[in-house]
């Protein structure tokens, strides 16, 4: 039994979610191969070869793989699928774009966002915004799976896998890269940050997020937001944490002025330590918080900044 993990990368380096996906593959059992598809695979492949538990890194180098377009990457994965019992991808925006196409082309069901492995054909995944866990079993010959990174500890980087080139698949030419607009920040990216401070509707305006930014600068933290804050136009949607935003599990999550709707809790409840600041002592966020402060955030947050 061999498992193929689709590596996710950006700016010439692996993204952290790939390590979590390899960890999930290790729990399934079998030889683990990592597929790196890029316009220049060298540095990425070398990084992938160091992941513990990986037996082989497969490299496909072509211009059509430069921007992680789903159609050419899916075609490549399908061309390699014959030798694998499982195909895994991180449950990120990119992974969710590629995996369903692979499953459709192979005419199998996709298993989405697993958080635990029971056996080689049985997996656990959250449903109902994380309020319930479903155990699902697949009888498909090839199991196409996306992995929720927060469900698995990242694999170590102590390996020394073999690197091997594979043939480039024909580009179906169904899409082309036009351009991208990247948000620039000196703060860490939400999904990889060790500390996150998020604001909700209680922040009252986008200008008040400067209070959170002051704390973030002291802690080296990322700034996030609830869907209510994003929908209100306080901050851009790339800061949204929650079921329809980004799923995070930092060492420390500070929720400020966030009531704790189910949708938001689904995106951060796996954080190691949760701190909540809210003036409503009945707010649902306090049910999951390790530390709760019932206070006016406009008084408490500046005091926190001064203390730091």
Coordinates of C-alpha atoms in Angstrom, one line a residue:
X1 CA 0.0 0.0 0.0
X2 CA 1.4 3.3 -1.1
X3 CA 0.2 6.8 -0.3
X4 CA 0.6 9.9 -2.4
X5 CA 0.7 13.3 -0.6
X6 CA 0.2 16.4 -2.8
X7 CA 2.7 19.0 -1.5
X8 CA 1.5 22.5 -1.1
X9 CA 4.1 25.2 -1.6
X10 CA 4.5 28.9 -2.0
X11 CA 7.4 31.2 -3.0
X12 CA 9.8 28.3 -3.4
X13 CA 9.2 26.6 0.0
X14 CA 6.8 24.0 1.4
X15 CA 3.8 25.2 3.4
X16 CA 3.4 23.9 6.9
X17 CA 0.1 22.0 6.1
X18 CA 2.1 19.5 4.0
X19 CA 3.9 18.3 7.2
X20 CA 0.5 17.7 8.9
X21 CA -0.8 15.9 5.9
X22 CA 2.3 13.6 5.9
X23 CA 1.6 12.9 9.6
X24 CA -2.0 11.8 8.7
X25 CA -0.5 9.5 5.9
X26 CA 1.8 7.9 8.5
X27 CA -1.2 7.0 10.6
X28 CA -2.8 5.2 7.6
X29 CA 0.4 3.2 7.1
X30 CA 2.4 2.3 4.0
X31 CA 5.1 3.9 1.9
X32 CA 4.6 7.7 1.6
X33 CA 5.5 9.5 -1.5
X34 CA 5.2 13.3 -1.8
X35 CA 4.4 14.9 -5.1
X36 CA 6.1 18.3 -5.8
X37 CA 4.8 20.0 -8.9
X38 CA 6.3 23.4 -9.7
X39 CA 8.0 25.5 -12.4
X40 CA 11.3 25.0 -10.4
X41 CA 11.1 22.0 -8.1
X42 CA 14.7 22.0 -6.7
X43 CA 14.5 23.8 -3.3
X44 CA 10.9 22.5 -2.6
X45 CA 11.9 18.9 -3.4
X46 CA 14.9 19.1 -1.1
X47 CA 12.7 20.4 1.7
X48 CA 10.1 17.7 1.1
X49 CA 12.9 15.0 1.2
X50 CA 13.6 16.0 4.8
X51 CA 10.1 15.2 6.0
X52 CA 10.2 12.2 8.4
X53 CA 8.4 9.1 7.1
X54 CA 8.6 10.0 3.4
X55 CA 10.1 7.3 1.3
X56 CA 10.2 9.2 -2.0
X57 CA 9.7 12.7 -3.4
X58 CA 8.2 12.8 -6.9
X59 CA 9.1 15.9 -8.9
X60 CA 7.2 17.3 -11.9
X61 CA 8.7 20.4 -13.3
X62 CA 6.8 22.5 -15.9
X63 CA 5.6 26.1 -16.4
X64 CA 1.9 24.9 -16.1
X65 CA 2.6 24.1 -12.4
X66 CA 4.0 27.5 -11.5
X67 CA 0.9 28.8 -9.8
X68 CA -0.8 25.6 -8.4
X69 CA -3.6 25.7 -11.0
X70 CA -6.0 23.0 -10.2
X71 CA -6.6 21.5 -13.7
X72 CA -3.0 20.7 -14.7
X73 CA -2.2 19.5 -11.2
X74 CA -5.2 17.2 -11.1
X75 CA -4.3 15.8 -14.5
X76 CA -0.8 15.0 -13.1
X77 CA -2.1 13.4 -10.0
X78 CA -4.5 11.2 -12.0
X79 CA -1.7 10.1 -14.3
X80 CA 0.2 8.8 -11.2
X81 CA -2.9 7.5 -9.3
X82 CA -2.6 3.9 -10.5
X83 CA 0.2 3.1 -8.1
X84 CA -1.6 4.4 -5.0
X85 CA -4.3 3.3 -2.5
X86 CA -4.6 6.8 -1.0
X87 CA -4.2 10.3 -2.3
X88 CA -4.0 13.0 0.4
X89 CA -4.0 16.8 0.2
X90 CA -4.1 19.5 2.9
X91 CA -7.6 20.9 3.5
X92 CA -6.6 24.4 2.4
X93 CA -7.9 26.6 -0.3
X94 CA -5.5 24.9 -2.8
X95 CA -6.1 21.4 -1.6
X96 CA -9.9 21.8 -1.7
X97 CA -9.5 23.0 -5.3
X98 CA -7.5 20.1 -6.5
X99 CA -8.7 17.0 -4.6
X100 CA -12.4 17.1 -5.8
X101 CA -11.2 17.3 -9.4
X102 CA -8.9 14.3 -8.8
X103 CA -11.8 12.3 -7.2
X104 CA -14.2 13.2 -10.0
X105 CA -11.7 12.1 -12.7
X106 CA -11.1 8.8 -10.8
X107 CA -14.8 8.4 -10.3
X108 CA -14.5 7.9 -6.5
X109 CA -15.9 9.7 -3.5
X110 CA -13.8 12.3 -1.7
X111 CA -13.4 12.2 2.0
X112 CA -13.2 15.8 3.3
X113 CA -11.2 17.3 6.2
X114 CA -10.3 14.2 8.2
X115 CA -9.1 14.9 11.8
X116 CA -8.3 11.3 12.8
X117 CA -7.5 7.9 11.2
X118 CA -9.2 4.8 12.5
X119 CA -7.8 2.4 9.9
X120 CA -6.7 2.4 6.3
X121 CA -10.3 2.7 5.1
X122 CA -12.0 4.5 8.0
X123 CA -11.6 8.1 9.1
X124 CA -13.1 10.7 11.4
X125 CA -14.3 14.1 10.1
X126 CA -16.2 17.0 11.7
X127 CA -19.8 17.8 10.6
X128 CA -22.4 20.3 11.7
X129 CA -19.8 23.1 12.1
X130 CA -17.6 20.8 14.3
X131 CA -20.4 20.0 16.7
X132 CA -20.3 16.3 15.8
X133 CA -17.7 13.9 14.5
X134 CA -18.7 11.4 11.8
X135 CA -16.8 8.2 11.3
X136 CA -16.8 7.3 7.6
X137 CA -15.6 4.2 5.7
X138 CA -14.6 4.1 2.1
X139 CA -14.7 1.0 -0.2
X140 CA -13.2 2.9 -3.1
X141 CA -10.0 1.4 -4.6
X142 CA -8.3 4.8 -4.4
X143 CA -9.2 7.0 -1.4
X144 CA -9.0 10.7 -2.1
X145 CA -8.8 12.6 1.2
X146 CA -8.3 16.2 2.4
X147 CA -6.6 16.5 5.8
X148 CA -7.5 19.2 8.3
X149 CA -4.0 20.3 9.5
X150 CA -5.1 21.1 13.0
X151 CA -6.1 17.5 13.6
X152 CA -2.5 16.2 13.3
X153 CA 0.9 17.2 14.7
X154 CA 3.3 18.2 12.0
X155 CA 5.8 15.6 10.9
X156 CA 9.4 16.1 11.9
X157 CA 12.0 17.2 9.4
X158 CA 14.6 14.5 10.1
X159 CA 14.2 12.4 6.9
X160 CA 16.3 11.7 3.8
X161 CA 14.0 10.6 1.1
X162 CA 14.9 9.7 -2.5
X163 CA 14.1 12.4 -5.1
X164 CA 12.8 11.1 -8.5
X165 CA 11.5 12.9 -11.6
X166 CA 8.2 11.9 -13.0
X167 CA 6.7 12.6 -16.5
X168 CA 4.7 15.8 -16.9
X169 CA 1.1 15.2 -17.7
X170 CA -0.6 16.9 -20.7
X171 CA -2.0 20.2 -19.6
X172 CA -5.8 20.2 -20.2
X173 CA -5.5 24.0 -20.8
X174 CA -8.8 24.7 -19.0
X175 CA -7.4 27.5 -17.0
X176 CA -4.6 30.1 -17.2
X177 CA -2.9 32.3 -14.6
X178 CA -3.8 36.0 -15.1
X179 CA -2.5 37.7 -12.0
X180 CA -2.6 37.9 -8.2
X181 CA -2.9 40.6 -5.6
X182 CA -1.0 39.7 -2.4
X183 CA -1.7 41.3 1.0
X184 CA 1.6 42.2 2.6
X185 CA 2.1 42.1 6.4
X186 CA 5.1 41.9 8.7
X187 CA 2.9 39.8 11.0
X188 CA 2.8 36.0 10.7
X189 CA 0.2 34.3 8.5
X190 CA -2.9 33.2 10.4
X191 CA -2.7 29.5 9.7
X192 CA 1.0 29.3 10.7
X193 CA 1.0 31.8 13.7
X194 CA 1.8 30.5 17.2
X195 CA -0.3 33.4 18.7
X196 CA -3.4 34.9 17.3
X197 CA -5.5 37.8 18.6
X198 CA -8.9 38.1 17.0
X199 CA -11.6 40.8 17.2
X200 CA -15.4 40.5 16.7
X201 CA -18.4 42.6 16.4
X202 CA -17.6 44.1 19.8
X203 CA -14.7 46.0 18.2
X204 CA -17.4 48.4 16.8
X205 CA -15.3 49.6 13.9
X206 CA -12.2 48.8 11.8
X207 CA -10.3 51.7 13.3
X208 CA -10.6 50.0 16.7
X209 CA -8.6 47.0 15.4
X210 CA -5.5 49.2 16.0
X211 CA -6.0 48.2 19.7
X212 CA -5.5 44.5 18.7
X213 CA -2.6 45.4 16.4
X214 CA -0.8 47.0 19.4
X215 CA -1.0 43.7 21.3
X216 CA -0.1 41.7 18.3
X217 CA 3.1 43.8 17.8
X218 CA 4.1 43.1 21.4
X219 CA 3.5 39.3 21.1
X220 CA 4.6 38.7 17.5
X221 CA 1.1 37.6 16.9
X222 CA -1.2 37.4 13.9
X223 CA -4.5 39.4 13.8
X224 CA -7.7 37.6 13.0
X225 CA -11.4 38.4 13.0
X226 CA -14.8 36.8 13.3
X227 CA -17.2 36.5 10.4
X228 CA -19.4 39.2 12.0
X229 CA -16.4 41.7 12.0
X230 CA -15.6 40.8 8.4
X231 CA -19.3 41.1 7.2
X232 CA -19.5 44.5 8.9
X233 CA -16.6 45.6 6.8
X234 CA -14.2 46.2 9.8
X235 CA -11.4 44.1 8.2
X236 CA -10.7 42.2 5.0
X237 CA -12.0 38.6 4.7
X238 CA -8.5 37.1 4.6
X239 CA -8.4 37.7 8.4
X240 CA -11.6 35.6 9.0
X241 CA -11.3 32.7 11.4
X242 CA -14.0 30.1 11.3
X243 CA -15.7 27.4 9.4
X244 CA -16.0 29.5 6.3
X245 CA -12.7 31.2 7.0
X246 CA -9.4 29.8 8.2
X247 CA -9.1 26.9 10.6
X248 CA -6.4 27.6 13.1
X249 CA -4.9 25.9 16.2
X250 CA -2.2 28.2 17.6
X251 CA -0.5 27.8 21.0
X252 CA -2.5 30.9 22.2
X253 CA -5.7 32.3 20.8
X254 CA -7.1 35.6 22.3
X255 CA -10.7 36.4 21.4
X256 CA -11.7 40.0 21.9
X257 CA -15.3 41.1 21.6
X258 CA -16.2 37.8 20.0
X259 CA -19.4 36.2 21.3
X260 CA -18.5 32.7 20.1
X261 CA -20.9 31.7 17.4
X262 CA -20.7 28.0 16.4
X263 CA -19.1 29.0 13.0
X264 CA -16.3 30.8 14.7
X265 CA -15.7 28.1 17.4
X266 CA -15.3 25.5 14.6
X267 CA -12.3 27.4 13.4
X268 CA -10.3 27.9 16.6
X269 CA -11.5 25.5 19.3
X270 CA -8.4 23.3 18.8
X271 CA -6.1 26.1 20.0
X272 CA -4.0 25.0 22.9
X273 CA -4.9 28.0 25.2
X274 CA -7.9 30.2 24.6
X275 CA -8.3 33.6 26.3
X276 CA -11.6 35.5 25.9
X277 CA -12.3 39.2 26.7
X278 CA -16.0 40.1 26.5
X279 CA -18.3 42.3 28.6
X280 CA -21.1 39.7 28.3
X281 CA -20.5 37.0 30.9
X282 CA -23.1 34.8 29.2
X283 CA -21.2 34.9 25.9
X284 CA -20.7 31.3 24.5
X285 CA -17.0 31.9 24.0
X286 CA -16.5 31.5 27.7
X287 CA -17.6 27.9 27.4
X288 CA -14.4 27.0 25.5
X289 CA -12.0 29.6 27.0
X290 CA -9.3 28.5 29.3
X291 CA -9.1 32.0 30.7
X292 CA -12.0 34.5 30.6
X293 CA -12.1 38.2 31.4
X294 CA -15.5 39.8 31.8
X295 CA -14.6 43.4 31.0
X296 CA -15.0 46.3 28.6
X297 CA -12.5 45.6 25.8
X298 CA -11.8 49.3 25.3
X299 CA -10.4 49.4 28.8
X300 CA -8.9 45.9 29.1
X301 CA -7.0 45.8 25.9
X302 CA -5.0 49.0 26.4
X303 CA -4.2 47.8 29.9
X304 CA -3.0 44.5 28.5
X305 CA -0.8 46.4 26.0
X306 CA 0.7 48.5 28.8
X307 CA 1.3 45.5 30.9
X308 CA 3.1 43.7 28.0

